Short mmCIF file of C-alpha atoms (C1' of nucleotides) in Angstrom, two decimals:
data_model
loop_
_atom_site.label_atom_id
_atom_site.label_comp_id
_atom_site.label_asym_id
_atom_site.label_seq_id
_atom_site.Cartn_x
_atom_site.Cartn_y
_atom_site.Cartn_z
CA MET A 921 -57.45 7.66 42.77
CA SER A 922 -60.82 7.06 44.29
CA SER A 923 -62.85 9.76 45.91
CA ILE A 924 -62.02 8.81 49.46
CA GLU A 925 -61.95 11.68 51.88
CA PRO A 926 -58.40 11.87 53.28
CA SER A 927 -59.73 11.45 56.80
CA ALA A 928 -59.85 15.14 57.58
CA ALA A 929 -56.57 16.82 58.45
CA GLY A 930 -54.82 15.22 61.37
CA GLN A 931 -56.31 12.59 63.62
CA GLY A 932 -59.31 14.55 64.79
CA ARG A 933 -60.25 12.52 67.82
CA LEU A 934 -57.27 12.90 70.04
CA MET A 935 -56.06 16.03 68.36
CA ALA A 936 -58.48 18.22 70.28
CA SER A 937 -56.44 18.22 73.48
CA GLY A 938 -53.21 20.05 72.73
CA GLN A 939 -51.94 22.02 69.79
CA ARG A 940 -50.43 20.39 66.74
CA ARG A 941 -47.82 17.71 66.38
CA LEU A 942 -45.13 17.65 69.01
CA ARG A 943 -41.88 17.79 67.08
CA LEU A 944 -39.33 16.01 69.22
CA TYR A 945 -35.57 15.91 69.26
CA VAL A 946 -33.82 13.52 71.62
CA THR A 947 -30.26 13.70 72.86
CA MET A 948 -29.23 10.79 74.95
CA GLY A 949 -25.98 8.91 75.20
CA GLN A 950 -27.00 5.37 75.86
CA ARG A 951 -28.84 3.62 73.13
CA LEU A 952 -30.74 1.33 75.45
CA LEU A 953 -32.46 4.13 77.28
CA ARG A 954 -32.94 6.24 74.20
CA ASP A 955 -34.53 3.40 72.30
CA SER A 956 -36.86 2.24 74.98
CA LEU A 957 -37.91 5.76 75.80
CA LEU A 958 -38.53 6.48 72.15
CA PHE A 959 -40.62 3.38 71.66
CA GLN A 960 -42.66 4.48 74.59
CA ILE A 961 -43.02 8.05 73.45
CA LEU A 962 -43.73 7.24 69.82
CA LEU A 963 -46.73 5.26 70.91
CA HIS A 964 -48.45 8.61 71.18
CA ASP A 965 -49.45 9.62 67.73
CA GLU A 966 -49.11 13.32 68.15
CA VAL A 967 -45.38 12.94 68.52
CA GLU A 968 -43.14 13.32 65.52
CA LEU A 969 -39.50 12.46 65.97
CA VAL A 970 -37.44 14.96 64.04
CA GLY A 971 -34.04 13.83 65.15
CA GLU A 972 -31.86 12.25 67.76
CA SER A 973 -28.22 12.20 68.67
CA GLU A 974 -25.84 10.96 71.28
CA THR A 975 -23.69 13.98 71.88
CA GLY A 976 -24.08 17.67 72.54
CA VAL A 977 -22.25 18.97 69.50
CA ALA A 978 -24.09 16.65 67.17
CA THR A 979 -27.28 18.02 68.63
CA LEU A 980 -26.36 21.63 68.07
CA ASN A 981 -25.45 20.85 64.48
CA ARG A 982 -28.66 19.05 63.69
CA LEU A 983 -30.85 21.52 65.47
CA LYS A 984 -30.33 23.98 62.64
CA THR A 985 -32.10 21.79 60.13
CA ALA A 986 -34.41 19.74 62.28
CA THR A 987 -36.87 22.15 63.83
CA PRO A 988 -38.14 20.53 66.99
CA SER A 989 -40.61 22.11 69.33
CA VAL A 990 -39.33 20.05 72.21
CA LEU A 991 -35.81 18.97 73.06
CA LEU A 992 -35.42 16.03 75.40
CA ILE A 993 -31.85 16.04 76.59
CA GLU A 994 -29.77 14.24 79.17
CA GLU A 995 -27.94 16.28 81.71
CA ASN A 996 -24.74 14.31 81.47
CA LEU A 997 -23.50 13.82 77.96
CA GLN A 998 -20.20 12.41 76.88
CA ASP A 999 -18.91 15.62 75.41
CA ASN A 1000 -20.66 18.29 77.36
CA ASP A 1001 -23.41 18.87 79.83
CA GLY A 1002 -27.00 19.08 78.76
CA LEU A 1003 -27.52 22.43 80.41
CA THR A 1004 -24.86 24.08 78.32
CA ILE A 1005 -26.15 22.53 75.14
CA ALA A 1006 -29.66 23.52 76.03
CA GLU A 1007 -28.58 27.10 76.57
CA HIS A 1008 -27.00 27.20 73.14
CA ALA A 1009 -30.07 25.66 71.62
CA LEU A 1010 -32.29 28.18 73.33
CA ALA A 1011 -30.09 30.99 72.10
CA MET A 1012 -30.74 29.79 68.56
CA ASN A 1013 -34.41 29.21 69.08
CA PRO A 1014 -35.97 30.73 72.19
CA SER A 1015 -39.33 29.10 71.60
CA LEU A 1016 -37.87 25.63 72.03
CA SER A 1017 -39.12 23.74 75.07
CA VAL A 1018 -36.36 21.87 76.81
CA LEU A 1019 -36.89 18.89 79.07
CA LEU A 1020 -33.77 17.89 80.92
CA ILE A 1021 -33.18 14.38 82.19
CA SER A 1022 -31.00 14.31 85.26
CA ASP A 1023 -29.30 11.29 86.75
CA THR A 1024 -30.42 12.09 90.26
CA PRO A 1025 -33.33 13.88 91.88
CA VAL A 1026 -32.97 17.63 91.55
CA SER A 1027 -32.64 19.86 94.56
CA SER A 1028 -34.67 23.04 94.54
CA GLY A 1029 -31.41 24.93 94.25
CA ARG A 1030 -30.50 23.24 91.00
CA MET A 1031 -34.05 23.56 89.83
CA ALA A 1032 -33.79 27.30 90.16
CA ILE A 1033 -30.67 27.33 88.04
CA TYR A 1034 -32.35 25.29 85.36
CA LEU A 1035 -35.43 27.45 85.25
CA GLU A 1036 -33.22 30.48 85.11
CA ALA A 1037 -31.59 29.03 82.02
CA GLY A 1038 -34.95 28.72 80.32
CA ILE A 1039 -35.41 25.00 80.76
CA LYS A 1040 -39.06 24.06 80.98
CA ALA A 1041 -38.85 20.99 83.17
CA VAL A 1042 -36.53 18.45 84.71
CA VAL A 1043 -37.18 14.77 85.23
CA SER A 1044 -34.80 12.50 87.07
CA LYS A 1045 -33.95 8.98 86.09
CA ASP A 1046 -35.42 7.80 89.36
CA GLN A 1047 -38.89 8.79 88.30
CA PRO A 1048 -41.41 6.60 86.48
CA VAL A 1049 -41.58 6.81 82.70
CA GLN A 1050 -45.12 8.10 82.76
CA GLU A 1051 -43.85 11.04 84.70
CA LEU A 1052 -41.50 11.85 81.90
CA ILE A 1053 -44.15 11.43 79.25
CA LYS A 1054 -46.66 13.50 81.15
CA THR A 1055 -44.10 16.24 81.55
CA LEU A 1056 -43.22 16.06 77.90
CA PHE A 1057 -46.78 16.73 76.87
CA TYR A 1058 -47.21 19.32 79.51
CA ILE A 1059 -44.37 21.53 78.41
CA ARG A 1060 -44.99 21.16 74.72
CA ASN A 1061 -46.87 24.39 74.46
CA GLY A 1062 -44.25 26.33 76.29
CA GLN A 1063 -45.56 25.88 79.79
CA VAL A 1064 -43.08 25.35 82.58
CA TYR A 1065 -43.49 22.22 84.64
CA VAL A 1066 -42.32 22.42 88.21
CA GLY A 1067 -44.30 19.35 89.19
CA ASN A 1068 -43.52 16.94 91.92
CA TRP A 1069 -39.74 16.93 91.73
CA GLN A 1070 -40.48 16.79 95.42
CA GLN A 1071 -40.54 13.01 94.92
CA GLU A 1072 -43.62 11.69 96.68
CA PRO A 1073 -42.95 8.14 97.85
CA ALA A 1074 -45.28 6.43 95.36
CA PRO A 1075 -48.69 7.52 96.61
CA ALA A 1076 -50.99 8.37 93.74
CA ALA A 1077 -50.50 5.08 91.97
CA MET A 1078 -51.39 2.91 94.91
CA LEU A 1079 -54.23 5.11 95.99
CA ALA A 1080 -55.64 4.83 92.53
CA TYR A 1081 -56.33 1.18 93.18
CA GLN A 1082 -58.87 2.25 95.76
CA ALA A 1083 -60.76 3.98 93.02
CA LEU A 1084 -61.53 0.69 91.34
CA SER A 1085 -64.87 -0.94 92.09
CA GLY A 1086 -65.12 -4.59 93.04
CA ARG A 1087 -65.83 -5.91 89.61
CA GLU A 1088 -63.18 -3.68 88.14
CA ARG A 1089 -60.59 -5.10 90.48
CA GLU A 1090 -61.47 -8.63 89.53
CA VAL A 1091 -61.07 -7.81 85.90
CA ALA A 1092 -57.87 -5.87 86.47
CA GLN A 1093 -56.54 -8.88 88.30
CA LEU A 1094 -57.38 -11.31 85.56
CA MET A 1095 -56.22 -9.06 82.78
CA ALA A 1096 -52.91 -8.49 84.49
CA SER A 1097 -52.40 -12.23 84.54
CA ARG A 1098 -52.87 -12.16 80.79
CA LEU A 1099 -56.05 -14.17 80.73
CA PRO A 1100 -57.67 -13.49 77.35
CA VAL A 1101 -60.80 -11.36 77.42
CA ARG A 1102 -62.95 -14.22 76.28
CA ASP A 1103 -61.85 -16.35 79.22
CA ILE A 1104 -62.37 -13.54 81.68
CA ALA A 1105 -65.86 -13.09 80.33
CA GLY A 1106 -66.47 -16.79 80.69
CA ARG A 1107 -65.13 -16.95 84.19
CA LEU A 1108 -67.19 -13.99 85.36
CA GLY A 1109 -70.21 -15.15 83.44
CA VAL A 1110 -70.69 -11.93 81.50
CA SER A 1111 -70.28 -10.97 77.89
CA CYS A 1112 -67.00 -10.00 76.28
CA LYS A 1113 -68.34 -6.54 75.70
CA THR A 1114 -68.86 -6.13 79.38
CA VAL A 1115 -65.31 -7.10 80.08
CA HIS A 1116 -64.16 -4.57 77.54
CA SER A 1117 -66.20 -1.96 79.29
CA TYR A 1118 -64.48 -2.76 82.55
CA LYS A 1119 -61.20 -2.60 80.83
CA ASP A 1120 -62.00 0.83 79.45
CA ARG A 1121 -63.03 2.11 82.83
CA ILE A 1122 -60.00 0.69 84.55
CA PHE A 1123 -57.70 2.26 82.03
CA VAL A 1124 -59.43 5.59 82.31
CA LYS A 1125 -59.37 5.54 86.09
CA LEU A 1126 -55.72 4.62 86.27
CA GLY A 1127 -54.73 6.70 83.29
CA PHE A 1128 -53.25 3.77 81.43
CA GLU A 1129 -53.16 3.13 77.74
CA ARG A 1130 -51.72 -0.33 77.33
CA LEU A 1131 -51.70 -3.68 79.02
CA PRO A 1132 -48.09 -3.60 80.23
CA GLU A 1133 -48.89 -0.61 82.36
CA LEU A 1134 -51.63 -2.50 84.09
CA ILE A 1135 -49.49 -5.59 84.54
CA LEU A 1136 -46.74 -3.55 86.11
CA PHE A 1137 -49.22 -1.71 88.27
CA MET A 1138 -50.84 -4.85 89.59
CA GLN A 1139 -47.52 -6.49 90.20
CA ARG A 1140 -46.34 -3.53 92.20
CA HIS A 1141 -49.59 -3.17 93.97
CA GLN A 1142 -49.65 -6.75 95.16
CA HIS A 1143 -46.11 -6.99 96.34
CA GLY A 1144 -46.78 -3.84 98.27
CA ALA A 1145 -45.03 -0.57 97.80
CA ALA A 1146 -42.42 -2.54 99.72
CA GLU A 1147 -40.53 -2.41 96.46
CA MET B 549 -69.58 -20.70 85.63
CA SER B 550 -70.75 -21.31 82.11
CA SER B 551 -69.47 -24.10 79.94
CA ILE B 552 -67.19 -21.95 77.85
CA GLU B 553 -63.97 -23.64 76.83
CA PRO B 554 -61.15 -21.65 78.49
CA SER B 555 -59.44 -21.10 75.13
CA ALA B 556 -57.21 -24.14 75.38
CA ALA B 557 -54.32 -23.93 77.83
CA GLY B 558 -52.05 -20.98 77.17
CA GLN B 559 -52.20 -18.82 74.08
CA GLY B 560 -51.73 -21.53 71.51
CA ARG B 561 -50.76 -19.42 68.53
CA LEU B 562 -47.52 -17.89 69.64
CA MET B 563 -46.85 -20.43 72.32
CA ALA B 564 -45.44 -22.92 69.89
CA SER B 565 -42.04 -21.21 69.57
CA GLY B 566 -40.31 -21.53 72.92
CA GLN B 567 -41.06 -23.39 76.11
CA ARG B 568 -43.49 -22.07 78.67
CA ARG B 569 -43.84 -18.71 80.30
CA LEU B 570 -40.65 -16.78 80.87
CA ARG B 571 -40.67 -15.91 84.55
CA LEU B 572 -38.71 -12.70 84.86
CA TYR B 573 -37.10 -10.90 87.74
CA VAL B 574 -35.58 -7.48 87.16
CA THR B 575 -32.99 -5.71 89.26
CA MET B 576 -32.25 -2.23 88.14
CA GLY B 577 -31.50 0.91 90.06
CA GLN B 578 -33.04 3.66 88.02
CA ARG B 579 -36.76 3.63 87.72
CA LEU B 580 -36.82 5.30 84.33
CA LEU B 581 -34.85 2.57 82.62
CA ARG B 582 -36.51 -0.21 84.55
CA ASP B 583 -39.96 1.04 83.72
CA SER B 584 -39.41 1.64 80.08
CA LEU B 585 -37.64 -1.65 79.64
CA LEU B 586 -40.41 -3.45 81.44
CA PHE B 587 -43.12 -1.85 79.35
CA GLN B 588 -41.23 -3.01 76.34
CA ILE B 589 -40.66 -6.52 77.58
CA LEU B 590 -44.14 -7.04 78.93
CA LEU B 591 -45.51 -6.43 75.48
CA HIS B 592 -44.53 -10.02 74.81
CA ASP B 593 -47.19 -12.16 76.27
CA GLU B 594 -45.02 -15.08 77.19
CA VAL B 595 -43.28 -12.98 79.80
CA GLU B 596 -44.45 -13.03 83.37
CA LEU B 597 -42.91 -10.54 85.73
CA VAL B 598 -42.40 -12.23 89.06
CA GLY B 599 -40.58 -9.44 90.79
CA GLU B 600 -38.30 -6.47 90.61
CA SER B 601 -36.05 -4.53 92.89
CA GLU B 602 -33.55 -1.75 92.92
CA THR B 603 -30.80 -3.22 95.00
CA GLY B 604 -28.80 -6.38 95.24
CA VAL B 605 -29.76 -7.42 98.73
CA ALA B 606 -33.43 -6.85 98.08
CA THR B 607 -33.06 -9.11 95.09
CA LEU B 608 -31.45 -11.91 97.02
CA ASN B 609 -34.19 -11.73 99.60
CA ARG B 610 -37.02 -11.85 97.13
CA LEU B 611 -35.46 -14.51 95.00
CA LYS B 612 -36.32 -17.07 97.63
CA THR B 613 -40.04 -16.63 97.17
CA ALA B 614 -40.29 -15.39 93.63
CA THR B 615 -39.06 -18.19 91.40
CA PRO B 616 -37.89 -16.59 88.19
CA SER B 617 -36.42 -18.48 85.29
CA VAL B 618 -34.55 -15.43 84.13
CA LEU B 619 -32.86 -12.68 86.11
CA LEU B 620 -32.21 -9.41 84.34
CA ILE B 621 -29.73 -7.51 86.43
CA GLU B 622 -27.65 -4.39 86.12
CA GLU B 623 -23.94 -4.66 86.59
CA ASN B 624 -23.64 -1.57 88.74
CA LEU B 625 -26.06 -1.48 91.60
CA GLN B 626 -26.12 0.95 94.46
CA ASP B 627 -25.25 -1.56 97.10
CA ASN B 628 -23.28 -4.18 95.26
CA ASP B 629 -22.28 -5.29 91.83
CA GLY B 630 -24.57 -7.36 89.70
CA LEU B 631 -21.99 -10.06 89.18
CA THR B 632 -21.72 -10.80 92.88
CA ILE B 633 -25.45 -10.84 93.31
CA ALA B 634 -25.82 -13.06 90.30
CA GLU B 635 -23.33 -15.50 91.73
CA HIS B 636 -25.24 -15.73 94.96
CA ALA B 637 -28.47 -16.16 93.07
CA LEU B 638 -26.94 -18.91 90.97
CA ALA B 639 -25.68 -20.63 94.10
CA MET B 640 -29.25 -20.76 95.34
CA ASN B 641 -30.71 -21.80 92.03
CA PRO B 642 -28.26 -23.05 89.41
CA SER B 643 -30.92 -23.31 86.72
CA LEU B 644 -31.52 -19.57 86.75
CA SER B 645 -30.56 -17.78 83.55
CA VAL B 646 -28.86 -14.49 84.24
CA LEU B 647 -28.68 -11.62 81.77
CA LEU B 648 -26.35 -8.88 82.89
CA ILE B 649 -26.70 -5.29 81.75
CA SER B 650 -23.40 -3.50 81.67
CA ASP B 651 -22.89 0.23 81.39
CA THR B 652 -20.28 -0.08 78.68
CA PRO B 653 -19.47 -2.55 75.92
CA VAL B 654 -17.87 -5.68 77.32
CA SER B 655 -14.38 -6.69 76.38
CA SER B 656 -13.82 -10.34 75.60
CA GLY B 657 -11.79 -10.52 78.79
CA ARG B 658 -14.68 -9.50 80.96
CA MET B 659 -16.99 -11.67 78.94
CA ALA B 660 -14.90 -14.67 79.87
CA ILE B 661 -15.19 -13.79 83.53
CA TYR B 662 -18.92 -13.47 83.26
CA LEU B 663 -19.36 -16.75 81.47
CA GLU B 664 -17.13 -18.38 84.03
CA ALA B 665 -19.49 -17.16 86.71
CA GLY B 666 -22.40 -18.83 85.00
CA ILE B 667 -23.96 -15.76 83.47
CA LYS B 668 -25.79 -16.56 80.27
CA ALA B 669 -25.40 -13.29 78.41
CA VAL B 670 -24.36 -9.68 78.70
CA VAL B 671 -25.90 -6.70 76.98
CA SER B 672 -24.47 -3.24 77.21
CA LYS B 673 -26.47 -0.07 77.57
CA ASP B 674 -25.11 1.07 74.26
CA GLN B 675 -26.98 -1.61 72.41
CA PRO B 676 -30.49 -1.33 70.95
CA VAL B 677 -33.40 -2.51 73.05
CA GLN B 678 -34.32 -5.21 70.59
CA GLU B 679 -30.94 -6.68 71.15
CA LEU B 680 -31.71 -7.00 74.81
CA ILE B 681 -35.11 -8.49 74.19
CA LYS B 682 -33.78 -10.92 71.64
CA THR B 683 -31.11 -12.01 74.08
CA LEU B 684 -33.65 -12.36 76.83
CA PHE B 685 -35.68 -14.79 74.82
CA TYR B 686 -32.64 -16.56 73.60
CA ILE B 687 -31.26 -17.45 76.99
CA ARG B 688 -34.56 -18.31 78.55
CA ASN B 689 -34.12 -21.99 78.02
CA GLY B 690 -30.68 -22.01 79.48
CA GLN B 691 -28.70 -21.36 76.35
CA VAL B 692 -25.71 -19.08 76.54
CA TYR B 693 -25.70 -16.09 74.24
CA VAL B 694 -22.33 -14.82 73.15
CA GLY B 695 -23.81 -12.88 70.28
CA ASN B 696 -22.46 -9.75 68.73
CA TRP B 697 -21.00 -8.07 71.77
CA GLN B 698 -18.52 -7.31 69.03
CA GLN B 699 -20.71 -4.31 68.33
CA GLU B 700 -21.24 -4.16 64.58
CA PRO B 701 -21.71 -0.54 63.50
CA ALA B 702 -25.45 -0.84 62.70
CA PRO B 703 -25.43 -3.04 59.62
CA ALA B 704 -28.25 -5.52 59.72
CA ALA B 705 -30.91 -2.91 60.32
CA MET B 706 -30.03 -0.77 57.36
CA LEU B 707 -29.47 -3.71 55.09
CA ALA B 708 -32.91 -4.92 55.96
CA TYR B 709 -34.33 -1.95 54.12
CA GLN B 710 -32.98 -3.43 50.92
CA ALA B 711 -35.18 -6.41 51.49
CA LEU B 712 -38.30 -4.32 51.05
CA SER B 713 -39.92 -4.27 47.62
CA GLY B 714 -40.90 -1.01 45.95
CA ARG B 715 -44.47 -0.98 47.05
CA GLU B 716 -43.47 -2.04 50.52
CA ARG B 717 -41.11 0.90 50.81
CA GLU B 718 -43.81 3.32 49.78
CA VAL B 719 -46.11 1.94 52.41
CA ALA B 720 -43.39 1.85 55.05
CA GLN B 721 -42.69 5.48 54.28
CA LEU B 722 -46.28 6.54 54.61
CA MET B 723 -46.93 4.48 57.68
CA ALA B 724 -43.88 5.90 59.39
CA SER B 725 -45.29 9.34 58.84
CA ARG B 726 -48.38 8.20 60.66
CA LEU B 727 -50.73 8.49 57.73
CA PRO B 728 -53.79 6.39 58.60
CA VAL B 729 -54.17 3.17 56.66
CA ARG B 730 -57.27 4.41 54.92
CA ASP B 731 -55.44 7.41 53.54
CA ILE B 732 -52.51 5.33 52.43
CA ALA B 733 -54.90 3.08 50.60
CA GLY B 734 -56.52 6.08 49.01
CA ARG B 735 -53.28 7.60 47.97
CA LEU B 736 -51.96 4.40 46.43
CA GLY B 737 -55.31 3.60 44.91
CA VAL B 738 -55.60 0.17 46.49
CA SER B 739 -57.83 -1.31 49.15
CA CYS B 740 -57.22 -1.03 52.86
CA LYS B 741 -56.75 -4.75 53.01
CA THR B 742 -53.91 -4.51 50.57
CA VAL B 743 -52.21 -1.91 52.69
CA HIS B 744 -52.58 -4.17 55.67
CA SER B 745 -50.97 -6.93 53.72
CA TYR B 746 -48.01 -4.71 52.96
CA LYS B 747 -47.82 -3.77 56.55
CA ASP B 748 -47.75 -7.39 57.61
CA ARG B 749 -45.00 -8.20 55.14
CA ILE B 750 -42.94 -5.20 56.15
CA PHE B 751 -43.19 -6.09 59.80
CA VAL B 752 -42.26 -9.67 59.11
CA LYS B 753 -39.32 -8.74 56.96
CA LEU B 754 -37.96 -6.25 59.45
CA GLY B 755 -38.91 -8.29 62.47
CA PHE B 756 -41.01 -5.54 63.97
CA GLU B 757 -44.12 -5.80 66.03
CA ARG B 758 -45.32 -2.26 66.52
CA LEU B 759 -45.48 1.02 64.71
CA PRO B 760 -42.91 2.86 66.83
CA GLU B 761 -40.28 0.41 65.72
CA LEU B 762 -40.97 1.22 62.12
CA ILE B 763 -41.04 4.95 62.74
CA LEU B 764 -37.71 4.81 64.48
CA PHE B 765 -36.30 2.60 61.77
CA MET B 766 -37.37 4.89 58.95
CA GLN B 767 -36.16 7.95 60.79
CA ARG B 768 -32.78 6.41 61.28
CA HIS B 769 -32.66 5.05 57.81
CA GLN B 770 -33.34 8.38 56.20
CA HIS B 771 -31.00 10.47 58.22
CA GLY B 772 -28.39 7.91 57.36
CA ALA B 773 -26.51 5.83 59.82
CA ALA B 774 -24.75 9.18 60.18
CA GLU B 775 -26.35 9.25 63.60
"C1'" DT C 608 -38.30 -25.70 27.24
"C1'" DT C 609 -41.44 -26.71 30.44
"C1'" DA C 610 -42.60 -27.55 35.25
"C1'" DG C 611 -41.62 -25.63 39.54
"C1'" DC C 612 -40.66 -22.24 43.18
"C1'" DG C 613 -40.25 -18.01 45.55
"C1'" DG C 614 -41.21 -13.08 45.64
"C1'" DT C 615 -44.64 -9.34 44.76
"C1'" DG C 616 -49.09 -6.95 44.21
"C1'" DT C 617 -53.59 -7.58 45.50
"C1'" DA C 618 -57.44 -8.78 48.53
"C1'" DG C 619 -60.88 -11.37 51.63
"C1'" DG C 620 -62.35 -13.40 56.22
"C1'" DA C 621 -62.54 -14.23 61.25
"C1'" DA C 622 -61.60 -12.71 65.64
"C1'" DA C 623 -60.09 -9.21 68.65
"C1'" DT C 624 -59.57 -4.41 70.02
"C1'" DT C 625 -60.55 0.49 70.47
"C1'" DC C 626 -63.56 4.08 71.20
"C1'" DC C 627 -68.21 5.52 71.94
"C1'" DT C 628 -72.84 5.44 73.60
"C1'" DA C 629 -76.72 3.46 76.37
"C1'" DC C 630 -79.22 2.31 80.26
"C1'" DA C 631 -81.08 0.54 84.64
"C1'" DA C 632 -80.43 0.06 89.66
"C1'" DG C 633 -78.60 1.85 93.86
"C1'" DA C 634 -76.15 5.64 96.74
"C1'" DG C 635 -75.75 10.05 97.99
"C1'" DT C 636 -77.24 14.83 98.13
"C1'" DA C 637 -79.43 19.25 97.50
"C1'" DT D 1167 -88.24 14.27 96.16
"C1'" DA D 1168 -85.76 15.09 92.24
"C1'" DC D 1169 -81.13 14.96 90.59
"C1'" DT D 1170 -76.64 13.32 89.84
"C1'" DC D 1171 -72.84 9.85 90.20
"C1'" DT D 1172 -71.16 5.26 90.21
"C1'" DT D 1173 -71.42 0.56 88.90
"C1'" DG D 1174 -72.75 -3.53 86.31
"C1'" DT D 1175 -74.01 -4.60 81.91
"C1'" DA D 1176 -73.92 -4.46 76.85
"C1'" DG D 1177 -74.24 -2.95 71.78
"C1'" DG D 1178 -72.18 -0.75 67.52
"C1'" DA D 1179 -68.79 1.10 64.26
"C1'" DA D 1180 -64.27 1.37 62.73
"C1'" DT D 1181 -59.70 -0.65 62.97
"C1'" DT D 1182 -56.30 -4.04 63.63
"C1'" DT D 1183 -54.26 -8.56 63.76
"C1'" DC D 1184 -53.48 -12.83 61.89
"C1'" DC D 1185 -54.30 -16.00 58.22
"C1'" DT D 1186 -55.20 -17.60 53.68
"C1'" DA D 1187 -55.71 -17.01 48.62
"C1'" DC D 1188 -54.30 -16.19 44.13
"C1'" DA D 1189 -52.48 -14.45 39.78
"C1'" DC D 1190 -48.10 -12.89 37.77
"C1'" DC D 1191 -43.30 -12.80 36.81
"C1'" DG D 1192 -38.76 -14.16 36.68
"C1'" DC D 1193 -35.45 -17.76 37.53
"C1'" DT D 1194 -33.88 -22.50 37.83
"C1'" DA D 1195 -33.47 -27.39 37.28
"C1'" DA D 1196 -34.70 -31.35 34.72
#
DNA sequence: TTAGCGGTGTAGGAAATTCCTACAAGAGTA
DNA sequence: TACTCTTGTAGGAATTTCCTACACCGCTAA
């Protein structure tokens, strides 16, 4: 069927950064969180979901056939605690990277216990999603992530705004209010392409990938970190 | 600034469906859930986030200045319970539509209490995100949503697969595995445009809007509702 | 039995978006 | 002074999104 080159193994472009596909298994009790997290995570095309379950035992069963490279698991499961499950999983496959999701911020004491058990990172439910995603990608090659569980009071994000130049701020503003690119271009008296350029720069500077992130950012920025 | 027509009030295209912008306020304790839900919700361009907070009192304070049309609020907050807060909010502004998020499935008894209090709908954290989003849009004009809190065991979704035609299933399959459109076209021996057409039809039939939804759907479909 | 009608396989077009690259003017610095 | 970085501006290629088109095919109602 045609002589079309199958677009060279993998996605090329973005593939350069890390290793291969991140094979993910997710264990999380509540569907709402699991779903919305998954939608978020699956936006990244190097992630392959190899399985999911709601309970610890189900996870241990499936883990034999699914062969994830990363296990994202909640600390508190209905039938067990994530730590125990993770330990079993690690016993079966020591090269698995486990990211634990805890309900509350972790103390350094607990952190030590987790690391001891071979868990690669812990993210609490009080942290931003991006934090979780960043961590996920960070640990995927086996690295341990002992990042800012120290819970900085929302600094980086707001400081980032300072990094935007005047024109960039204007555009960020208008884009966050959902004004279509064409209108923004019209209002600023420049070409659409220029607006796109600003958009690109803004997204790079702030580390965003999609409009909702910017909207949320601007919203939070305006109504102060008062939040 | 130039004589460019500001692309006719609003977004035209999609705007036809409901009323105007859905002005949303979100009260949710845990950042992780709040964030990921918001990213999801803000993907819909008729939603305007007018505020968010973590606690009940903060919400009541902000509600005076922000003027949401819909309040999405968790049942269990750190400082109060969502129901109480919602009642206060409704006392201030009776036209507000409140969507309560409960930790567990709601019994019909509780449901009655909620409706009594003027709450428009309740979604539990055990339900799929789309359910929440659907409900959100449903109640935005003031309608009450007493949908399937009866928790059907995942029927509709899987049945939907039946609705796909042969070719559509092939494409769905390949797309879910993240094969680029061009490669899918090559493999099936048709043009890219054709593949896009299949994609469109698949998304319409299943009611999806983005790739992650399809990926998740196919994953779940294959590994049976066993889940 | 023939005229419709809806579903399926196929594809084209317009507009928008993503991801790069380009480049000149000013700011700052070695 | 020469060099580099940032900012304002924009173009191009490949993709995507959203519509529309159209020929078949099978089924139904007159």
